[in-house]
mmCIF file of C-alpha atoms in Angstrom:
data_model
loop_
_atom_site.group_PDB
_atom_site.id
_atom_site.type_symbol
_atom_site.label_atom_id
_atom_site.label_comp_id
_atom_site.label_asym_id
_atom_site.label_seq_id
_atom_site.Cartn_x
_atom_site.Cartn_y
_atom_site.Cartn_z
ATOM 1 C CA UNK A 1 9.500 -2.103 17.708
ATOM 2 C CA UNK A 2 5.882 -2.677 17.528
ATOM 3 C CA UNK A 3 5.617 -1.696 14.222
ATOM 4 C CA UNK A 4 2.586 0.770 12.840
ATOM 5 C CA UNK A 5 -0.593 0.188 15.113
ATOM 6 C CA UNK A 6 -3.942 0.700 14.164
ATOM 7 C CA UNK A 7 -7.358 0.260 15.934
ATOM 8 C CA UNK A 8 -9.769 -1.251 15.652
ATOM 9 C CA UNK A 9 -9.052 -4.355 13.528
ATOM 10 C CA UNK A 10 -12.506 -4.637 12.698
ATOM 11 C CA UNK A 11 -15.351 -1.911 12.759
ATOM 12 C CA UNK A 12 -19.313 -3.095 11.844
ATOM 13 C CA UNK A 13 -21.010 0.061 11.606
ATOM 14 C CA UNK A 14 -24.435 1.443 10.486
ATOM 15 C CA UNK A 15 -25.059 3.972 7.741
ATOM 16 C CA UNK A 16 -25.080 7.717 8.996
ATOM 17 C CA UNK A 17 -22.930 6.769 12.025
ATOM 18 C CA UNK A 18 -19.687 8.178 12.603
ATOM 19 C CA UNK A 19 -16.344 6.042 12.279
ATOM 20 C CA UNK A 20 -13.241 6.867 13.529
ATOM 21 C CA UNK A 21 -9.756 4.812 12.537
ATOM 22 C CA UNK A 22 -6.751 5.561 14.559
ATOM 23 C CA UNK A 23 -3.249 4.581 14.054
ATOM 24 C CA UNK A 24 -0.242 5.657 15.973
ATOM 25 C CA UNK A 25 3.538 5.514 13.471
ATOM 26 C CA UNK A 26 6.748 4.258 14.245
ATOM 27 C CA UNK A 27 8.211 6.196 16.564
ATOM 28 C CA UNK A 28 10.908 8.417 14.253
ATOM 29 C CA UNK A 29 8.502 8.066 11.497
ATOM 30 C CA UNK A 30 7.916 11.746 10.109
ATOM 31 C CA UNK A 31 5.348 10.862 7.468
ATOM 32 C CA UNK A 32 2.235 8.990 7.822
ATOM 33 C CA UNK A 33 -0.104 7.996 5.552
ATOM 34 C CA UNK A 34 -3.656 6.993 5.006
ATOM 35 C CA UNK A 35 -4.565 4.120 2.137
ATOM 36 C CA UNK A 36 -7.471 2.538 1.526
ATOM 37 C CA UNK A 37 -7.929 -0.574 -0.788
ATOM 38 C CA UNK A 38 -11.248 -2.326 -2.239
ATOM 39 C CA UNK A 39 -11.467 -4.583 -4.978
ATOM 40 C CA UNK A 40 -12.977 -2.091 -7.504
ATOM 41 C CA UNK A 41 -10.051 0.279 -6.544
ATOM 42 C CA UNK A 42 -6.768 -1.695 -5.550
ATOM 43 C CA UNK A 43 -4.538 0.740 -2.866
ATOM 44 C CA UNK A 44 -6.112 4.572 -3.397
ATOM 45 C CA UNK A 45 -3.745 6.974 -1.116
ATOM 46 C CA UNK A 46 -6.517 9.348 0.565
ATOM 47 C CA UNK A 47 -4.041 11.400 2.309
ATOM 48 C CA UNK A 48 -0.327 11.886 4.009
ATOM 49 C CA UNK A 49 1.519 13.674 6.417
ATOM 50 C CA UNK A 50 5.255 15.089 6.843
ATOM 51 C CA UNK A 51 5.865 16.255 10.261
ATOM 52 C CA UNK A 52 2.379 16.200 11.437
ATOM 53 C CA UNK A 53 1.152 18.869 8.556
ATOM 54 C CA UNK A 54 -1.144 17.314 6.114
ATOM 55 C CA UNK A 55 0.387 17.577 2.610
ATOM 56 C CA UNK A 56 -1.699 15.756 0.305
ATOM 57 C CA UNK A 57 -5.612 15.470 0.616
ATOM 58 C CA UNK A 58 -6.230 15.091 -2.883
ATOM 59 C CA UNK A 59 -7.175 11.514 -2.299
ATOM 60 C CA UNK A 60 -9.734 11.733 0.115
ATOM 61 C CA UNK A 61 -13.282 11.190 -1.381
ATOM 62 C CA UNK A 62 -15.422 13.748 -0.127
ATOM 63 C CA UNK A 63 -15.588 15.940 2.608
ATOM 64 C CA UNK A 64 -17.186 13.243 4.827
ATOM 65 C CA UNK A 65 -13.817 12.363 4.952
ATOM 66 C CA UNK A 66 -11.115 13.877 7.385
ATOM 67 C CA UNK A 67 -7.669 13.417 9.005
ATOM 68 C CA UNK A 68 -5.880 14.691 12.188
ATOM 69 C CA UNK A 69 -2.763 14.202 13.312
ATOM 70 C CA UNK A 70 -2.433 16.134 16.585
ATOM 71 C CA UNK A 71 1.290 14.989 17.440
ATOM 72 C CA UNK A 72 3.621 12.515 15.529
ATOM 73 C CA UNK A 73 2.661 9.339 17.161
ATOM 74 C CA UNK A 74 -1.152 9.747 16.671
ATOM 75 C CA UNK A 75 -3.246 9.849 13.688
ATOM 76 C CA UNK A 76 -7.135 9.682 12.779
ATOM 77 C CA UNK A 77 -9.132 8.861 9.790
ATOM 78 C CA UNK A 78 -13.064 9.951 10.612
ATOM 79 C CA UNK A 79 -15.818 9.340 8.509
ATOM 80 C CA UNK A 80 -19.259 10.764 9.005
ATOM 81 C CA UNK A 81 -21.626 9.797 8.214
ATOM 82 C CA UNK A 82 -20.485 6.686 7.058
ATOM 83 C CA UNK A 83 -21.968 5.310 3.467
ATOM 84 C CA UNK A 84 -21.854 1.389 2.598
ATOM 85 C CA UNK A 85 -19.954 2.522 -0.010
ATOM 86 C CA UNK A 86 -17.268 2.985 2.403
ATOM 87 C CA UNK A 87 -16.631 -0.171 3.402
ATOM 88 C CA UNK A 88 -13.052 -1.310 2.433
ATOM 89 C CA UNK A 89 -9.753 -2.167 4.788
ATOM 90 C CA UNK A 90 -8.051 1.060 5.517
ATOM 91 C CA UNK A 91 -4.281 1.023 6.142
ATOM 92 C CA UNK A 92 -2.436 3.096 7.605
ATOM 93 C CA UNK A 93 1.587 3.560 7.050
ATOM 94 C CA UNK A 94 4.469 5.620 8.346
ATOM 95 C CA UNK A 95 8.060 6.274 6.989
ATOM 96 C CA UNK A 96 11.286 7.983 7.576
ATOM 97 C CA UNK A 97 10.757 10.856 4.493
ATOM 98 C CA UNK A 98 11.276 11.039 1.340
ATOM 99 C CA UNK A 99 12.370 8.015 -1.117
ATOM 100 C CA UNK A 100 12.555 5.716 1.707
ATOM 101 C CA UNK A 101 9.943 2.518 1.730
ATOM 102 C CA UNK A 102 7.147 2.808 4.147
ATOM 103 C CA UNK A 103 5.875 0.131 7.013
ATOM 104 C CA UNK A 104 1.880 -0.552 6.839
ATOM 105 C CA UNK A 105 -0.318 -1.461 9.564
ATOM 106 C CA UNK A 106 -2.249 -4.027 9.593
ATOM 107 C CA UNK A 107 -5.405 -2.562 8.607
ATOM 108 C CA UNK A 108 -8.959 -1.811 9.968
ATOM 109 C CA UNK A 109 -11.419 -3.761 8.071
ATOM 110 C CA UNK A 110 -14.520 -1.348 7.963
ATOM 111 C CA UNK A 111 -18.232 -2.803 7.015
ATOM 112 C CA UNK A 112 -20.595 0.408 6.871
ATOM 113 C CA UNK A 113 -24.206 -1.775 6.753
ATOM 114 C CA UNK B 1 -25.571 -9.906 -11.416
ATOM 115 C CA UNK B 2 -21.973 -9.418 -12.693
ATOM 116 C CA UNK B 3 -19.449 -9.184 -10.060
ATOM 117 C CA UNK B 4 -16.873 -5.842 -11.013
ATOM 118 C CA UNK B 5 -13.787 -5.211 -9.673
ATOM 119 C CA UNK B 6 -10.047 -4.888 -9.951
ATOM 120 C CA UNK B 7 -9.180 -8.625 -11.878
ATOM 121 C CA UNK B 8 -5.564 -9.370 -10.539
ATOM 122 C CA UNK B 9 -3.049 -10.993 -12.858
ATOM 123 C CA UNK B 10 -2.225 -14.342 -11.471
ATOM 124 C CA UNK B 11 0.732 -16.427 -11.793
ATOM 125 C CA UNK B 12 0.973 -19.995 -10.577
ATOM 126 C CA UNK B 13 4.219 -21.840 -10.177
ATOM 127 C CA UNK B 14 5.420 -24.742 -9.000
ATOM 128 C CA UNK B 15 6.977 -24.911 -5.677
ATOM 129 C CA UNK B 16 11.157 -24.753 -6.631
ATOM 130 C CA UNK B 17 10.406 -22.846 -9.744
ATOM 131 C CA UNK B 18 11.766 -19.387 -10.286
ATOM 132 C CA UNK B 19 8.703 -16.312 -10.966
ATOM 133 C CA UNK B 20 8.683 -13.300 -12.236
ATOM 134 C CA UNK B 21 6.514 -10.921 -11.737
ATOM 135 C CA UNK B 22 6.272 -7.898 -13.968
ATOM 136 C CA UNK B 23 4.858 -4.161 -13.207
ATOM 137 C CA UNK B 24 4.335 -1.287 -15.867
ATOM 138 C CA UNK B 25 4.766 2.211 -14.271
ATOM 139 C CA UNK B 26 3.475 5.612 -15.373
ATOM 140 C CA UNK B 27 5.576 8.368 -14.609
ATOM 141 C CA UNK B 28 8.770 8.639 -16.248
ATOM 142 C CA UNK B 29 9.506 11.275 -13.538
ATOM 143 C CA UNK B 30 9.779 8.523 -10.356
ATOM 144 C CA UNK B 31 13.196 7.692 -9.052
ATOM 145 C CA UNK B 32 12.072 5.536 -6.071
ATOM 146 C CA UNK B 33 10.524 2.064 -6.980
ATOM 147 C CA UNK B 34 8.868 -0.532 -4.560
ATOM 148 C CA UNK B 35 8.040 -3.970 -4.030
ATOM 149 C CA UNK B 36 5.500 -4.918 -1.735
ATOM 150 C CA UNK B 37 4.106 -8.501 -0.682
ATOM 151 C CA UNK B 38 0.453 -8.152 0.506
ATOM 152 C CA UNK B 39 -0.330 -11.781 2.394
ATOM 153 C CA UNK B 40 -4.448 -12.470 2.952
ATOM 154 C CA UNK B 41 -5.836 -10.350 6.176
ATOM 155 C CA UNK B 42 -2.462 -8.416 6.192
ATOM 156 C CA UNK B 43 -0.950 -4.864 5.354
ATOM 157 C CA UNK B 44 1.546 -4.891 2.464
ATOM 158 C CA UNK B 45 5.201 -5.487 3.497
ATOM 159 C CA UNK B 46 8.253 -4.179 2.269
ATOM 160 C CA UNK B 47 10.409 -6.613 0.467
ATOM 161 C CA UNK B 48 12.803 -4.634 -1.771
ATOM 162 C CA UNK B 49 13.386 -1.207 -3.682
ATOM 163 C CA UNK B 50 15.361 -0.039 -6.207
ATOM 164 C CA UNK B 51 16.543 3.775 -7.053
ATOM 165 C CA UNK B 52 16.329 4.718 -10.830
ATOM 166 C CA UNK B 53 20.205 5.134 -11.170
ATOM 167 C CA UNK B 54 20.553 0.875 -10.853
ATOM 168 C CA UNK B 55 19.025 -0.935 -13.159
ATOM 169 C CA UNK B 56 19.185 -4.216 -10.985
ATOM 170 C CA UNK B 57 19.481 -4.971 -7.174
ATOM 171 C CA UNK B 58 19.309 -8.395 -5.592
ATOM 172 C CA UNK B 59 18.252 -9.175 -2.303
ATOM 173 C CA UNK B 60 17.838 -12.864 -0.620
ATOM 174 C CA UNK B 61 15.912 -15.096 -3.031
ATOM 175 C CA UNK B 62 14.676 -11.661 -4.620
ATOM 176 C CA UNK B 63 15.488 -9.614 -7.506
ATOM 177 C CA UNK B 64 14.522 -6.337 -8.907
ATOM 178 C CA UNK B 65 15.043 -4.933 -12.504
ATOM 179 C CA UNK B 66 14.070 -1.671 -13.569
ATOM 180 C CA UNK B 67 14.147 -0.713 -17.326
ATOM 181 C CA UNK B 68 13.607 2.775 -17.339
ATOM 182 C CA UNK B 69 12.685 3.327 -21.489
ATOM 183 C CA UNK B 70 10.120 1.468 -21.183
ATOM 184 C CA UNK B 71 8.973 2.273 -17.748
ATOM 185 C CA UNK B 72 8.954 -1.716 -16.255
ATOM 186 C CA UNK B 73 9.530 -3.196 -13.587
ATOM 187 C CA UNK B 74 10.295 -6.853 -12.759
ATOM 188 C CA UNK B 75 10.480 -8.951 -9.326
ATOM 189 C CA UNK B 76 11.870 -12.108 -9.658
ATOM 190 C CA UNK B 77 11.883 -14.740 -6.750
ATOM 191 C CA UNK B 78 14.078 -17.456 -6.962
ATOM 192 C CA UNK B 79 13.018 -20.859 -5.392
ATOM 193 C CA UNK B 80 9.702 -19.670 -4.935
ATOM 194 C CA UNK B 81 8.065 -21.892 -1.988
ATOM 195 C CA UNK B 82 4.381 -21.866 -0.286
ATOM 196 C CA UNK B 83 5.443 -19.028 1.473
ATOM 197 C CA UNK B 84 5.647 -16.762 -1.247
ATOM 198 C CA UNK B 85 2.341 -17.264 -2.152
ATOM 199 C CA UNK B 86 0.547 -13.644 -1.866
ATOM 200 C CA UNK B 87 -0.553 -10.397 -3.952
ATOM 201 C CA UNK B 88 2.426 -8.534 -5.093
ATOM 202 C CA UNK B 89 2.553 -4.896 -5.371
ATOM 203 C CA UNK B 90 4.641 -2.209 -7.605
ATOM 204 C CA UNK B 91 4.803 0.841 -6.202
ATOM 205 C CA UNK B 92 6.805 4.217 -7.565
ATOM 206 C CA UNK B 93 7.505 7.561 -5.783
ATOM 207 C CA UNK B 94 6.650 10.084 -8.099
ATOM 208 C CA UNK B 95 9.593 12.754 -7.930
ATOM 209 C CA UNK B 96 10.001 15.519 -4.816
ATOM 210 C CA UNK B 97 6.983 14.851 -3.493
ATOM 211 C CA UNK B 98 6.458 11.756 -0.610
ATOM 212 C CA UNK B 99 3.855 9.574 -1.745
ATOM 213 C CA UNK B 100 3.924 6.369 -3.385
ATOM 214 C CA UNK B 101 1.381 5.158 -5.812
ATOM 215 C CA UNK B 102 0.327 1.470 -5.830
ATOM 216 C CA UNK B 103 -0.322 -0.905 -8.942
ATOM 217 C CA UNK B 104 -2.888 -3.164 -9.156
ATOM 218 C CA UNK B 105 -1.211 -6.269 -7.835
ATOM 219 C CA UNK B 106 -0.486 -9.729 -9.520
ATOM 220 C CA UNK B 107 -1.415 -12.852 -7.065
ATOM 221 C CA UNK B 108 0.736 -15.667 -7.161
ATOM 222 C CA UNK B 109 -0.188 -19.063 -5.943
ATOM 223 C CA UNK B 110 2.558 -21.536 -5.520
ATOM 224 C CA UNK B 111 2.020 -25.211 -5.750
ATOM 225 C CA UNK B 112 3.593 -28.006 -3.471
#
């Protein structure tokens, strides 16, 4: 199992472009999530998935901010335009439902300059 | 100017030494509770839960105690060695719903 993939790694970026952050689950996984952590902020949940519906956007900042997940072993996180405010490591994780621990990615590490 | 940001508890041990780490939750309505070691350029990984009907579970070198009147949460790690040296997270599951909420993280630093 290759665990919960996410591209890219890293992502250098003006402000006012467009950034997209994908990540594809464990396969079997029916929830997926989207973190992101900073050091003002610690982990913030932006938003999650059960099934491929989105359940939970309360997280996500603003509406430059949006999620897809067209099928259950693909997910994006877009941001547009991006702010330097923005710049954090964004993880992604997936998990088998409810009350069960979830697997992380490793994280795309986003500088918005 | 000043520098602001999250400051993260820090424990340092000595290498052989038992730690504890301790967590403060807010919900007395989450069941599900989380450990999670977070090591430098990494995504937090799971090391051990604990449902709120135990009050203790044990894994390998790890322990996890959940008091649930006064809404803590302990890891301890015994024979902590260089390896354990990382930001460790709490993290509760706040009733039906599937998300899990994240503390702030204590960084422990383990000397050889």
């Amino acid at each position: 199992d290759a665990g919960v993939i996410q591209s890219p790694r890293h992502e250098v970026t003006e402000m006012g472009q467009e950034v997209t952050l994908r990540c594809k689950p464990i396969s079997g996984h029916n929830s997926l999530f989207w973190y992101r952590q900073t050091m003002m902020r610690g982990l913030e949940l932006l938003i999650y998935f059960n099934n491929n519906v989105p359940i939970d956007d309360s997280g996500m900042p603003e509406d430059r901010f949006s999620a897809k997940m067209p099928n259950a072993s693909f997910s994006t996180l877009k941001i547009q335009p991006s702010e330097p405010r923005d710049s954090a490591v964004y993880f992604c994780a997936s998990s088998t439902g409810t009350g069960r621990g979830y697997t992380f990615g490793s994280g795309t590490r986003l500088t918005v300059v | 100017g000043e520098s602001v940001g999250l400051h993260l508890p820090t424990l340092s041990v000595q290498e052989g030494d038992n730690s504890i780490i301790n967590c403060a939750y807010s919900n007395s309505a989450s069941d599900y509770f989380i450990w999670y070691k977070q090591e430098s350029g990494k995504g937090p990984q799971f090391i051990i839960d604990i449902r709120s009907n135990m009050d203790k579970r044990q894994g390998q070198r790890v322990t996890v105690l959940l008091n649930k009147t006064v809404k803590h949460l302990s890891l301890q790690i015994a024979a902590t060695q260089p390896g354990d040296s990382a930001v460790y997270f709490c993290a509760e599951n706040r009733g039906n719903n599937n998300d899990m909420r994240f503390g702030a993280g204590t960084r422990l630093t383990v000397k050889p």
